[in-house]
Amino acid sequence: MAFFFLCMLCAGLLSGCGRREENASQAYSPFSALTVLAADTESKDRPTLADFGTASIGILTGSSYDPLVKERFPEAERVYYSTTTDMILSTEQGKIDGFICDSPYYVAALWEGANLDAVKEPVDQTPVAFAFSKSDADSRLVAQMDEFILTSKENGLLEDLEEKWLNEEEPPVEEHPDYENLSGGNGTITVAVDVESKPLVYL
């Protein structure tokens, strides 16, 4: 259950989730994710956000990062991409100076060996929430998720999950969950995940 919770938590970080849609409801917000500016490890001449004032910055098309970059870096060149992977490659190849993403996606890139470094000063902080169909707003599932989030905050489980799965070093394979042995006795839940990013791919 703990790993499932973490995967859904990361799923809430999909770009463009800055607004709450009218046809969706949400559970409590587990935490706020830092929005960071990632650059190539050799970009030693840009140590602070101020140094990116006129830089070329990658943005996911249609994401909430677009107005954020317009506000924080009005003189910067905005370059649009359809995937985080494309932004990483363009940064490593020197096609752009850096890109905006939420910290878990930056960490996942490091797991894959990306030559990236994040500016220490965060660009923003984004509340994370679970999104459900509005028809499920009063369902037992939403109530259970709310209870689980609040309990996890109180007993320290949320902090432990962040430390393990959102750290700069990927947990060893033997610590990954074994879904083959789950009984399914409590039913099946269908969720949307970003298959491009770890730890979601472990689902």
mmCIF file of C-alpha atoms in Angstrom:
data_model
loop_
_atom_site.group_PDB
_atom_site.id
_atom_site.type_symbol
_atom_site.label_atom_id
_atom_site.label_comp_id
_atom_site.label_asym_id
_atom_site.label_seq_id
_atom_site.Cartn_x
_atom_site.Cartn_y
_atom_site.Cartn_z
ATOM 1 C CA MET A 1 0.000 0.000 0.000
ATOM 2 C CA ALA A 2 2.826 2.391 0.858
ATOM 3 C CA PHE A 3 4.438 2.104 -2.573
ATOM 4 C CA PHE A 4 1.074 2.400 -4.312
ATOM 5 C CA PHE A 5 0.507 5.619 -2.394
ATOM 6 C CA LEU A 6 3.888 6.966 -3.477
ATOM 7 C CA CYS A 7 3.213 6.131 -7.120
ATOM 8 C CA MET A 8 -0.108 7.934 -7.038
ATOM 9 C CA LEU A 9 1.583 10.817 -5.271
ATOM 10 C CA CYS A 10 4.073 11.129 -8.112
ATOM 11 C CA ALA A 11 1.296 10.777 -10.659
ATOM 12 C CA GLY A 12 -0.171 13.946 -9.222
ATOM 13 C CA LEU A 13 2.940 15.745 -10.375
ATOM 14 C CA LEU A 14 2.043 15.453 -14.039
ATOM 15 C CA SER A 15 2.664 18.749 -15.756
ATOM 16 C CA GLY A 16 -0.312 21.034 -16.004
ATOM 17 C CA CYS A 17 -1.893 19.879 -12.760
ATOM 18 C CA GLY A 18 -1.682 23.364 -11.322
ATOM 19 C CA ARG A 19 -5.411 23.920 -11.793
ATOM 20 C CA ARG A 20 -8.290 21.966 -10.356
ATOM 21 C CA GLU A 21 -10.728 20.890 -13.062
ATOM 22 C CA GLU A 22 -14.476 21.259 -12.577
ATOM 23 C CA ASN A 23 -15.191 17.591 -13.280
ATOM 24 C CA ALA A 24 -12.699 16.300 -10.725
ATOM 25 C CA SER A 25 -12.456 16.108 -6.961
ATOM 26 C CA GLN A 26 -9.368 15.566 -4.851
ATOM 27 C CA ALA A 27 -8.164 14.057 -1.616
ATOM 28 C CA TYR A 28 -5.939 15.905 0.827
ATOM 29 C CA SER A 29 -2.612 17.160 -0.501
ATOM 30 C CA PRO A 30 0.191 14.850 0.712
ATOM 31 C CA PHE A 31 2.978 17.407 0.258
ATOM 32 C CA SER A 32 4.291 20.227 -1.907
ATOM 33 C CA ALA A 33 6.866 19.474 -4.593
ATOM 34 C CA LEU A 34 9.644 21.903 -5.392
ATOM 35 C CA THR A 35 9.748 23.140 -8.974
ATOM 36 C CA VAL A 36 13.385 23.285 -10.009
ATOM 37 C CA LEU A 37 15.480 24.570 -12.893
ATOM 38 C CA ALA A 38 17.769 21.799 -14.139
ATOM 39 C CA ALA A 39 20.888 22.522 -16.199
ATOM 40 C CA ASP A 40 23.840 20.578 -17.585
ATOM 41 C CA THR A 41 26.462 19.755 -14.965
ATOM 42 C CA GLU A 42 29.011 21.785 -16.952
ATOM 43 C CA SER A 43 26.909 24.971 -16.762
ATOM 44 C CA LYS A 44 29.005 26.432 -13.973
ATOM 45 C CA ASP A 45 28.350 29.965 -15.224
ATOM 46 C CA ARG A 46 24.690 29.801 -14.155
ATOM 47 C CA PRO A 47 24.735 29.083 -10.400
ATOM 48 C CA THR A 48 21.581 31.031 -9.511
ATOM 49 C CA LEU A 49 18.128 31.640 -10.954
ATOM 50 C CA ALA A 50 19.143 35.221 -11.717
ATOM 51 C CA ASP A 51 21.742 33.904 -14.165
ATOM 52 C CA PHE A 52 18.971 32.405 -16.317
ATOM 53 C CA GLY A 53 17.302 35.750 -16.987
ATOM 54 C CA THR A 54 18.080 35.656 -20.722
ATOM 55 C CA ALA A 55 18.682 31.909 -21.085
ATOM 56 C CA SER A 56 16.831 29.390 -23.234
ATOM 57 C CA ILE A 57 14.539 27.386 -20.945
ATOM 58 C CA GLY A 58 12.713 24.180 -21.840
ATOM 59 C CA ILE A 59 9.015 23.892 -20.958
ATOM 60 C CA LEU A 60 6.548 21.037 -21.373
ATOM 61 C CA THR A 61 3.913 22.105 -23.890
ATOM 62 C CA GLY A 62 0.592 22.957 -22.278
ATOM 63 C CA SER A 63 1.941 22.732 -18.744
ATOM 64 C CA SER A 64 1.534 25.136 -15.850
ATOM 65 C CA TYR A 65 5.255 25.876 -16.156
ATOM 66 C CA ASP A 66 4.628 28.192 -19.117
ATOM 67 C CA PRO A 67 3.053 31.102 -17.190
ATOM 68 C CA LEU A 68 5.522 30.469 -14.371
ATOM 69 C CA VAL A 69 8.518 30.951 -16.673
ATOM 70 C CA LYS A 70 6.888 34.006 -18.262
ATOM 71 C CA GLU A 71 6.555 35.544 -14.810
ATOM 72 C CA ARG A 72 9.926 34.563 -13.336
ATOM 73 C CA PHE A 73 12.039 34.846 -16.515
ATOM 74 C CA PRO A 74 10.287 37.379 -18.786
ATOM 75 C CA GLU A 75 13.379 37.918 -20.974
ATOM 76 C CA ALA A 76 14.229 34.223 -21.361
ATOM 77 C CA GLU A 77 13.655 32.237 -24.545
ATOM 78 C CA ARG A 78 10.941 29.639 -23.960
ATOM 79 C CA VAL A 79 11.466 26.383 -25.888
ATOM 80 C CA TYR A 80 8.578 23.903 -25.875
ATOM 81 C CA TYR A 81 8.841 20.106 -25.667
ATOM 82 C CA SER A 82 6.358 17.259 -25.510
ATOM 83 C CA THR A 83 8.328 15.061 -23.069
ATOM 84 C CA THR A 84 10.723 15.495 -20.170
ATOM 85 C CA THR A 85 13.147 13.109 -21.879
ATOM 86 C CA ASP A 86 13.443 15.468 -24.850
ATOM 87 C CA MET A 87 14.219 18.374 -22.525
ATOM 88 C CA ILE A 88 16.912 16.360 -20.762
ATOM 89 C CA LEU A 89 18.600 15.399 -24.043
ATOM 90 C CA SER A 90 18.452 18.960 -25.374
ATOM 91 C CA THR A 91 20.003 20.263 -22.162
ATOM 92 C CA GLU A 92 22.810 17.700 -22.256
ATOM 93 C CA GLN A 93 23.454 18.498 -25.932
ATOM 94 C CA GLY A 94 23.594 22.226 -25.255
ATOM 95 C CA LYS A 95 20.517 23.058 -27.348
ATOM 96 C CA ILE A 96 18.906 24.771 -24.355
ATOM 97 C CA ASP A 97 20.413 26.146 -21.151
ATOM 98 C CA GLY A 98 18.061 24.284 -18.833
ATOM 99 C CA PHE A 99 14.468 23.263 -18.215
ATOM 100 C CA ILE A 100 11.747 23.542 -15.599
ATOM 101 C CA CYS A 101 10.358 20.475 -13.839
ATOM 102 C CA ASP A 102 9.145 19.273 -10.462
ATOM 103 C CA SER A 103 11.865 17.810 -8.261
ATOM 104 C CA PRO A 104 10.753 14.125 -8.438
ATOM 105 C CA TYR A 105 11.193 14.176 -12.228
ATOM 106 C CA TYR A 106 14.634 15.721 -11.840
ATOM 107 C CA VAL A 107 15.581 13.014 -9.336
ATOM 108 C CA ALA A 108 14.279 10.289 -11.684
ATOM 109 C CA ALA A 109 16.516 11.696 -14.431
ATOM 110 C CA LEU A 110 19.524 11.363 -12.136
ATOM 111 C CA TRP A 111 18.598 7.714 -11.577
ATOM 112 C CA GLU A 112 18.995 7.212 -15.320
ATOM 113 C CA GLY A 113 22.437 8.802 -15.314
ATOM 114 C CA ALA A 114 21.496 12.224 -16.692
ATOM 115 C CA ASN A 115 24.274 14.815 -16.512
ATOM 116 C CA LEU A 116 22.141 17.388 -14.765
ATOM 117 C CA ASP A 117 22.368 19.671 -11.798
ATOM 118 C CA ALA A 118 19.567 21.733 -10.277
ATOM 119 C CA VAL A 119 19.914 25.350 -9.250
ATOM 120 C CA LYS A 120 19.755 25.253 -5.455
ATOM 121 C CA GLU A 121 17.117 27.971 -5.280
ATOM 122 C CA PRO A 122 13.713 26.469 -6.236
ATOM 123 C CA VAL A 123 11.615 28.242 -8.850
ATOM 124 C CA ASP A 124 8.328 27.517 -7.118
ATOM 125 C CA GLN A 125 6.510 25.065 -4.868
ATOM 126 C CA THR A 126 3.553 23.053 -6.149
ATOM 127 C CA PRO A 127 0.900 21.441 -3.913
ATOM 128 C CA VAL A 128 0.284 17.820 -4.866
ATOM 129 C CA ALA A 129 -3.125 16.150 -4.721
ATOM 130 C CA PHE A 130 -4.872 12.970 -5.784
ATOM 131 C CA ALA A 131 -7.382 13.521 -8.594
ATOM 132 C CA PHE A 132 -10.565 11.444 -8.727
ATOM 133 C CA SER A 133 -13.628 11.522 -10.920
ATOM 134 C CA LYS A 134 -16.189 13.836 -9.389
ATOM 135 C CA SER A 135 -18.681 10.965 -9.285
ATOM 136 C CA ASP A 136 -16.352 9.303 -6.786
ATOM 137 C CA ALA A 137 -16.150 12.322 -4.480
ATOM 138 C CA ASP A 138 -18.089 10.633 -1.685
ATOM 139 C CA SER A 139 -16.856 7.121 -2.305
ATOM 140 C CA ARG A 140 -15.163 4.870 0.213
ATOM 141 C CA LEU A 141 -11.944 5.064 -1.818
ATOM 142 C CA VAL A 142 -11.598 8.836 -1.417
ATOM 143 C CA ALA A 143 -12.318 8.597 2.300
ATOM 144 C CA GLN A 144 -9.739 5.831 2.681
ATOM 145 C CA MET A 145 -7.130 7.825 0.779
ATOM 146 C CA ASP A 146 -7.770 10.923 2.889
ATOM 147 C CA GLU A 147 -7.372 8.885 6.053
ATOM 148 C CA PHE A 148 -4.200 7.237 4.759
ATOM 149 C CA ILE A 149 -2.588 10.568 3.824
ATOM 150 C CA LEU A 150 -3.335 12.168 7.187
ATOM 151 C CA THR A 151 -2.148 9.095 9.089
ATOM 152 C CA SER A 152 1.033 8.943 6.987
ATOM 153 C CA LYS A 153 1.833 12.540 7.842
ATOM 154 C CA GLU A 154 1.330 11.880 11.543
ATOM 155 C CA ASN A 155 3.270 8.620 11.847
ATOM 156 C CA GLY A 156 6.205 9.640 9.648
ATOM 157 C CA LEU A 157 5.472 7.208 6.800
ATOM 158 C CA LEU A 158 5.199 10.021 4.241
ATOM 159 C CA GLU A 159 8.622 11.325 5.200
ATOM 160 C CA ASP A 160 10.088 7.814 4.934
ATOM 161 C CA LEU A 161 8.559 7.342 1.465
ATOM 162 C CA GLU A 162 9.958 10.636 0.222
ATOM 163 C CA GLU A 163 13.405 9.771 1.550
ATOM 164 C CA LYS A 164 13.411 6.361 -0.136
ATOM 165 C CA TRP A 165 11.685 6.966 -3.474
ATOM 166 C CA LEU A 166 12.424 10.646 -4.156
ATOM 167 C CA ASN A 167 16.104 10.539 -3.276
ATOM 168 C CA GLU A 168 18.939 11.099 -5.738
ATOM 169 C CA GLU A 169 19.902 7.409 -5.565
ATOM 170 C CA GLU A 170 17.493 4.765 -6.845
ATOM 171 C CA PRO A 171 16.581 2.043 -4.312
ATOM 172 C CA PRO A 172 18.125 -1.353 -5.156
ATOM 173 C CA VAL A 173 16.028 -3.756 -7.227
ATOM 174 C CA GLU A 174 15.492 -6.115 -4.302
ATOM 175 C CA GLU A 175 13.582 -3.347 -2.510
ATOM 176 C CA HIS A 176 11.112 -2.861 -5.353
ATOM 177 C CA PRO A 177 7.592 -4.167 -4.639
ATOM 178 C CA ASP A 178 6.623 -7.673 -5.723
ATOM 179 C CA TYR A 179 3.176 -7.286 -7.272
ATOM 180 C CA GLU A 180 3.016 -10.923 -8.327
ATOM 181 C CA ASN A 181 2.239 -11.925 -4.747
ATOM 182 C CA LEU A 182 -0.556 -9.431 -4.098
ATOM 183 C CA SER A 183 -3.850 -11.216 -3.480
ATOM 184 C CA GLY A 184 -6.181 -8.579 -4.920
ATOM 185 C CA GLY A 185 -8.570 -9.443 -2.130
ATOM 186 C CA ASN A 186 -9.630 -5.824 -1.716
ATOM 187 C CA GLY A 187 -10.443 -5.333 -5.387
ATOM 188 C CA THR A 188 -8.692 -3.652 -8.297
ATOM 189 C CA ILE A 189 -7.949 0.055 -8.670
ATOM 190 C CA THR A 190 -7.226 1.573 -12.076
ATOM 191 C CA VAL A 191 -4.937 4.613 -12.038
ATOM 192 C CA ALA A 192 -3.262 6.810 -14.646
ATOM 193 C CA VAL A 193 0.518 6.985 -14.337
ATOM 194 C CA ASP A 194 3.372 8.519 -16.294
ATOM 195 C CA VAL A 195 5.154 5.473 -17.713
ATOM 196 C CA GLU A 196 8.099 7.639 -18.734
ATOM 197 C CA SER A 197 9.120 8.416 -15.173
ATOM 198 C CA LYS A 198 10.300 6.341 -12.260
ATOM 199 C CA PRO A 199 9.105 5.200 -9.799
ATOM 200 C CA LEU A 200 5.816 5.086 -11.719
ATOM 201 C CA VAL A 201 7.206 2.607 -14.234
ATOM 202 C CA TYR A 202 7.397 -0.018 -11.502
ATOM 203 C CA LEU A 203 3.618 -0.288 -11.604
#
